[in-house]
Short mmCIF file of N, CA and C in Angstrom, two decimals:
data_model
loop_
_atom_site.label_atom_id
_atom_site.label_comp_id
_atom_site.label_asym_id
_atom_site.label_seq_id
_atom_site.Cartn_x
_atom_site.Cartn_y
_atom_site.Cartn_z
N MET A 1 133.67 104.42 52.12
CA MET A 1 134.04 103.12 51.63
C MET A 1 134.30 103.14 50.19
N MET A 2 135.27 102.46 49.94
CA MET A 2 135.79 102.38 48.41
C MET A 2 134.89 101.56 47.72
N ALA A 3 134.69 101.72 46.39
CA ALA A 3 133.89 100.94 45.39
C ALA A 3 134.45 99.48 45.54
N ASN A 4 135.51 98.99 45.74
CA ASN A 4 135.93 97.88 45.61
C ASN A 4 135.94 97.11 47.10
N SER A 5 135.46 97.66 48.08
CA SER A 5 135.37 97.22 49.44
C SER A 5 134.30 96.40 49.64
N ARG A 6 134.43 95.50 50.83
CA ARG A 6 133.36 94.76 51.09
C ARG A 6 132.08 95.68 51.57
N PHE A 7 130.85 95.37 50.89
CA PHE A 7 129.67 96.20 51.30
C PHE A 7 129.00 95.43 52.66
N ASP A 8 128.83 96.20 53.66
CA ASP A 8 128.31 95.61 54.84
C ASP A 8 127.57 96.70 55.59
N GLY A 9 126.41 96.44 56.37
CA GLY A 9 125.81 97.37 57.09
C GLY A 9 124.71 98.13 56.45
N HIS A 10 124.14 99.29 57.02
CA HIS A 10 123.23 100.00 56.52
C HIS A 10 123.73 101.26 55.91
N ILE A 11 123.03 101.70 54.93
CA ILE A 11 123.46 102.78 54.22
C ILE A 11 122.46 104.08 54.76
N VAL A 12 123.09 105.06 55.32
CA VAL A 12 122.14 105.96 55.92
C VAL A 12 122.84 107.27 55.36
N GLN A 13 122.02 108.04 54.79
CA GLN A 13 122.36 109.27 54.17
C GLN A 13 122.24 110.60 54.95
N GLY A 14 121.50 110.52 56.08
CA GLY A 14 121.22 111.65 56.75
C GLY A 14 120.05 112.41 56.32
N HIS A 15 119.26 111.86 55.55
CA HIS A 15 118.06 112.81 54.93
C HIS A 15 116.74 112.21 55.91
N VAL A 16 115.91 113.28 55.92
CA VAL A 16 114.53 113.09 56.49
C VAL A 16 113.68 112.75 55.46
N ASP A 17 113.16 111.42 55.21
CA ASP A 17 112.14 111.22 54.01
C ASP A 17 110.85 111.51 54.52
N GLN A 18 110.56 111.62 55.69
CA GLN A 18 109.23 111.72 56.22
C GLN A 18 109.10 111.61 57.74
N VAL A 19 108.14 112.26 58.28
CA VAL A 19 107.77 112.10 59.64
C VAL A 19 106.88 111.01 59.91
N GLY A 20 107.15 110.11 61.13
CA GLY A 20 106.19 109.15 61.63
C GLY A 20 105.84 109.30 62.95
N VAL A 21 104.96 108.53 63.53
CA VAL A 21 104.73 108.44 64.85
C VAL A 21 104.83 107.35 65.52
N CYS A 22 105.20 107.30 66.80
CA CYS A 22 105.66 106.32 67.63
C CYS A 22 104.17 105.63 68.09
N ASN A 23 103.73 104.54 67.80
CA ASN A 23 102.57 104.06 68.39
C ASN A 23 102.43 103.21 69.68
N SER A 24 103.59 102.57 70.02
CA SER A 24 103.54 101.78 71.04
C SER A 24 105.09 101.52 71.43
N ILE A 25 105.36 101.42 72.85
CA ILE A 25 106.58 100.90 73.37
C ILE A 25 106.46 99.99 74.38
N GLU A 26 107.06 98.50 74.18
CA GLU A 26 106.85 97.35 74.86
C GLU A 26 108.25 97.09 75.55
N ASP A 27 108.37 97.04 76.77
CA ASP A 27 109.57 96.51 77.58
C ASP A 27 109.46 95.14 77.57
N LYS A 28 110.68 94.44 77.11
CA LYS A 28 110.89 93.15 76.85
C LYS A 28 111.98 92.71 77.83
N ASN A 29 111.77 92.91 78.98
CA ASN A 29 112.90 92.55 80.05
C ASN A 29 114.34 92.88 79.71
N GLY A 30 114.24 94.35 79.46
CA GLY A 30 115.82 94.85 79.31
C GLY A 30 116.09 95.30 77.69
N SER A 31 115.00 94.96 76.92
CA SER A 31 115.25 95.30 75.52
C SER A 31 113.71 95.83 75.21
N TRP A 32 113.75 96.71 74.27
CA TRP A 32 112.26 97.28 73.96
C TRP A 32 111.88 97.12 72.41
N LEU A 33 110.53 96.77 72.25
CA LEU A 33 109.87 96.91 71.06
C LEU A 33 109.29 98.33 70.78
N PHE A 34 109.67 98.99 69.63
CA PHE A 34 109.02 100.29 69.30
C PHE A 34 108.25 100.14 67.86
N ASP A 35 106.81 100.37 67.95
CA ASP A 35 106.00 100.35 66.74
C ASP A 35 105.95 101.73 66.18
N PHE A 36 106.18 101.87 64.96
CA PHE A 36 106.03 103.08 64.41
C PHE A 36 105.04 103.08 63.23
N GLU A 37 104.28 104.26 63.03
CA GLU A 37 103.44 104.30 61.78
C GLU A 37 103.72 105.57 61.04
N TYR A 38 103.54 105.47 59.67
CA TYR A 38 103.90 106.58 58.93
C TYR A 38 102.79 106.65 57.62
N ASP A 39 102.66 107.76 57.01
CA ASP A 39 101.82 107.93 55.71
C ASP A 39 102.44 107.05 54.53
N ALA A 40 101.62 105.96 54.22
CA ALA A 40 102.15 105.29 53.07
C ALA A 40 101.73 106.01 51.74
N LEU A 41 101.22 106.99 51.74
CA LEU A 41 100.59 107.63 50.65
C LEU A 41 101.83 108.65 50.25
N ALA A 42 102.76 109.02 50.98
CA ALA A 42 103.97 109.56 50.55
C ALA A 42 104.91 109.02 49.74
N GLY A 43 104.66 107.54 49.59
CA GLY A 43 105.40 106.74 48.63
C GLY A 43 106.61 106.16 49.13
N ASN A 44 106.81 106.39 50.58
CA ASN A 44 108.00 105.33 51.16
C ASN A 44 107.55 104.01 51.53
N VAL A 45 108.40 103.14 51.70
CA VAL A 45 108.12 101.77 51.89
C VAL A 45 109.10 101.30 52.96
N THR A 46 108.96 100.31 53.71
CA THR A 46 109.76 99.61 54.58
C THR A 46 110.08 98.24 53.87
N VAL A 47 111.20 97.61 54.24
CA VAL A 47 111.72 96.37 53.68
C VAL A 47 112.00 95.33 54.94
N GLU A 48 111.26 94.27 54.89
CA GLU A 48 111.37 93.31 56.16
C GLU A 48 112.85 93.04 56.20
N LYS A 49 113.40 93.36 57.39
CA LYS A 49 114.54 93.02 57.76
C LYS A 49 115.76 94.07 57.18
N GLY A 50 115.06 95.26 56.56
CA GLY A 50 115.88 96.21 55.89
C GLY A 50 116.16 97.46 56.77
N SER A 51 116.80 98.37 56.26
CA SER A 51 117.33 99.30 57.26
C SER A 51 116.10 100.49 57.30
N ILE A 52 116.33 101.08 58.41
CA ILE A 52 115.31 102.43 58.64
C ILE A 52 116.25 103.14 59.68
N ALA A 53 116.22 104.56 59.52
CA ALA A 53 116.69 105.35 60.50
C ALA A 53 115.67 106.09 61.03
N VAL A 54 115.61 106.03 62.49
CA VAL A 54 114.46 106.74 63.29
C VAL A 54 115.21 107.68 64.13
N ASN A 55 114.78 108.97 63.71
CA ASN A 55 115.61 109.99 64.65
C ASN A 55 117.11 109.99 64.36
N GLY A 56 117.56 109.42 63.23
CA GLY A 56 118.88 109.51 62.90
C GLY A 56 119.78 108.20 63.32
N VAL A 57 119.07 107.05 64.08
CA VAL A 57 119.47 106.06 64.59
C VAL A 57 119.32 104.81 63.47
N SER A 58 120.32 104.41 62.93
CA SER A 58 120.03 103.29 61.91
C SER A 58 119.81 101.94 62.62
N LEU A 59 118.70 101.50 62.14
CA LEU A 59 118.10 100.03 62.74
C LEU A 59 117.65 99.25 61.69
N THR A 60 117.26 98.02 62.04
CA THR A 60 116.63 97.08 61.17
C THR A 60 115.16 96.81 61.62
N CYS A 61 114.23 97.09 60.47
CA CYS A 61 112.88 96.84 60.97
C CYS A 61 112.36 95.51 60.55
N PHE A 62 111.22 95.31 61.13
CA PHE A 62 110.44 94.03 61.13
C PHE A 62 109.11 94.26 61.17
N ASN A 63 108.19 93.22 61.03
CA ASN A 63 106.68 93.47 60.96
C ASN A 63 106.31 94.55 59.80
N SER A 64 107.14 94.61 58.97
CA SER A 64 107.02 95.48 57.82
C SER A 64 105.61 95.59 57.16
N LYS A 65 104.95 96.60 57.18
CA LYS A 65 103.59 96.85 56.58
C LYS A 65 103.39 97.82 55.73
N ALA A 66 102.31 98.20 55.22
CA ALA A 66 102.40 99.26 54.14
C ALA A 66 102.51 100.62 54.82
N ASN A 67 102.14 100.75 56.12
CA ASN A 67 102.30 102.06 56.73
C ASN A 67 102.89 101.97 58.19
N LYS A 68 103.39 100.88 58.56
CA LYS A 68 103.95 100.76 59.76
C LYS A 68 105.14 99.61 59.98
N PHE A 69 105.77 99.79 61.00
CA PHE A 69 106.90 98.73 61.19
C PHE A 69 107.38 98.66 62.86
N THR A 70 108.09 97.70 62.96
CA THR A 70 108.68 97.60 64.48
C THR A 70 110.09 97.62 64.42
N VAL A 71 110.92 98.18 65.36
CA VAL A 71 112.30 97.97 65.62
C VAL A 71 112.49 97.42 67.10
N ALA A 72 113.69 96.62 67.19
CA ALA A 72 113.80 96.08 68.56
C ALA A 72 115.05 96.98 68.98
N ILE A 73 115.14 97.42 70.20
CA ILE A 73 116.01 98.21 70.79
C ILE A 73 116.76 97.54 72.00
N ILE A 74 118.18 97.34 71.74
CA ILE A 74 119.07 96.70 72.86
C ILE A 74 119.29 97.80 73.79
N PRO A 75 119.49 97.07 75.14
CA PRO A 75 120.08 98.18 76.07
C PRO A 75 121.20 99.31 75.74
N TYR A 76 122.08 99.02 74.88
CA TYR A 76 123.03 99.97 74.74
C TYR A 76 122.53 101.05 73.75
N THR A 77 121.76 100.55 72.75
CA THR A 77 121.04 101.51 71.94
C THR A 77 120.10 102.42 72.57
N PHE A 78 119.45 101.80 73.51
CA PHE A 78 118.41 102.69 74.33
C PHE A 78 119.10 103.62 75.37
N GLU A 79 120.31 103.32 75.93
CA GLU A 79 120.90 104.21 76.65
C GLU A 79 121.69 105.37 76.12
N ASN A 80 122.33 105.01 74.83
CA ASN A 80 123.17 105.93 74.07
C ASN A 80 122.54 106.70 72.90
N THR A 81 121.19 106.66 72.79
CA THR A 81 120.43 107.25 71.82
C THR A 81 119.39 108.00 72.49
N ASN A 82 118.60 108.84 71.49
CA ASN A 82 117.39 109.30 72.05
C ASN A 82 116.23 108.51 72.28
N PHE A 83 116.44 107.20 72.16
CA PHE A 83 115.34 106.29 72.41
C PHE A 83 114.96 106.28 73.87
N HIS A 84 115.76 106.53 74.79
CA HIS A 84 115.34 106.63 76.32
C HIS A 84 114.38 107.72 76.37
N GLN A 85 114.26 108.73 75.69
CA GLN A 85 113.40 109.78 75.80
C GLN A 85 112.06 109.64 74.95
N LEU A 86 112.06 108.88 74.15
CA LEU A 86 110.77 108.81 73.11
C LEU A 86 109.63 108.17 73.89
N LYS A 87 108.57 108.87 73.75
CA LYS A 87 107.44 108.57 74.40
C LYS A 87 106.38 108.07 73.27
N LYS A 88 105.26 107.26 73.66
CA LYS A 88 104.25 106.92 72.76
C LYS A 88 103.33 108.38 72.22
N GLY A 89 103.21 108.09 70.96
CA GLY A 89 102.59 109.34 70.43
C GLY A 89 103.30 110.52 69.87
N GLU A 90 104.63 110.26 70.20
CA GLU A 90 105.47 111.56 69.66
C GLU A 90 105.84 111.09 68.19
N SER A 91 106.18 112.31 67.55
CA SER A 91 106.63 112.24 66.21
C SER A 91 108.20 112.00 66.00
N VAL A 92 108.64 111.38 65.15
CA VAL A 92 109.93 110.92 64.80
C VAL A 92 110.19 111.08 63.39
N ASN A 93 111.59 111.31 63.08
CA ASN A 93 112.09 111.58 61.79
C ASN A 93 112.50 110.25 61.16
N LEU A 94 112.10 109.86 59.99
CA LEU A 94 112.25 108.67 59.29
C LEU A 94 113.15 108.85 58.02
N GLU A 95 114.19 107.98 57.90
CA GLU A 95 114.86 107.74 56.61
C GLU A 95 114.71 106.47 56.22
N PHE A 96 114.17 106.16 55.07
CA PHE A 96 113.98 104.73 54.64
C PHE A 96 115.01 104.21 53.86
N ASP A 97 114.85 102.72 53.70
CA ASP A 97 116.03 101.98 53.09
C ASP A 97 116.20 102.56 51.74
N ILE A 98 117.63 102.91 51.39
CA ILE A 98 117.83 103.49 50.12
C ILE A 98 117.68 102.44 49.03
N ILE A 99 118.03 101.14 49.29
CA ILE A 99 117.99 99.97 48.36
C ILE A 99 116.64 99.90 47.88
N GLY A 100 115.77 99.89 49.06
CA GLY A 100 114.19 99.49 48.96
C GLY A 100 113.81 100.96 47.97
N LYS A 101 114.24 102.08 48.09
CA LYS A 101 113.81 103.12 47.49
C LYS A 101 114.10 103.15 45.99
N TYR A 102 115.43 102.49 45.65
CA TYR A 102 115.85 102.37 44.42
C TYR A 102 115.02 101.29 43.58
N VAL A 103 114.82 100.25 44.26
CA VAL A 103 114.05 99.02 43.80
C VAL A 103 112.53 99.44 43.43
N LYS A 104 111.96 100.16 44.26
CA LYS A 104 110.54 100.64 44.19
C LYS A 104 110.44 101.62 43.15
N ARG A 105 111.44 102.45 42.78
CA ARG A 105 111.37 103.45 41.56
C ARG A 105 111.64 102.70 40.28
N LEU A 106 112.55 101.72 40.28
CA LEU A 106 112.85 100.99 39.19
C LEU A 106 111.77 100.12 38.72
N VAL A 107 110.80 99.46 39.68
CA VAL A 107 109.74 98.72 39.37
C VAL A 107 108.62 99.42 39.03
N GLY A 108 108.48 100.48 39.64
CA GLY A 108 107.45 101.54 39.49
C GLY A 108 107.51 102.07 37.96
N GLU A 109 108.69 102.31 37.50
CA GLU A 109 108.90 102.91 36.15
C GLU A 109 108.50 101.78 35.00
N GLN A 110 108.59 100.56 35.38
CA GLN A 110 108.39 99.40 34.28
C GLN A 110 106.80 99.02 34.16
N ARG A 111 105.94 99.52 35.22
CA ARG A 111 104.52 99.52 35.10
C ARG A 111 103.80 100.21 34.03
#
């Protein structure tokens, strides 16, 4: 993306910030809700309606809490990613929202 281009979508760098755990999978008539938990003491944060990459899949998170979040998976994503293989209790690689990380760092330095 060029610096003078329109900025749109998620910024995913391909880094693993932390490992999390899938706490639940709920079938919602063809779509799925996946709940994940992570160690908040590692310093990462989720941002409500911000981006999160789970096992390399860039998604939007909601129900954002200090150590957990939810993602909604549509049929296409379920079928064409590793989500159709994921089971409750399994570990996942997480990459947190880069903008959220920058803001947290800037705000943390001002305290």
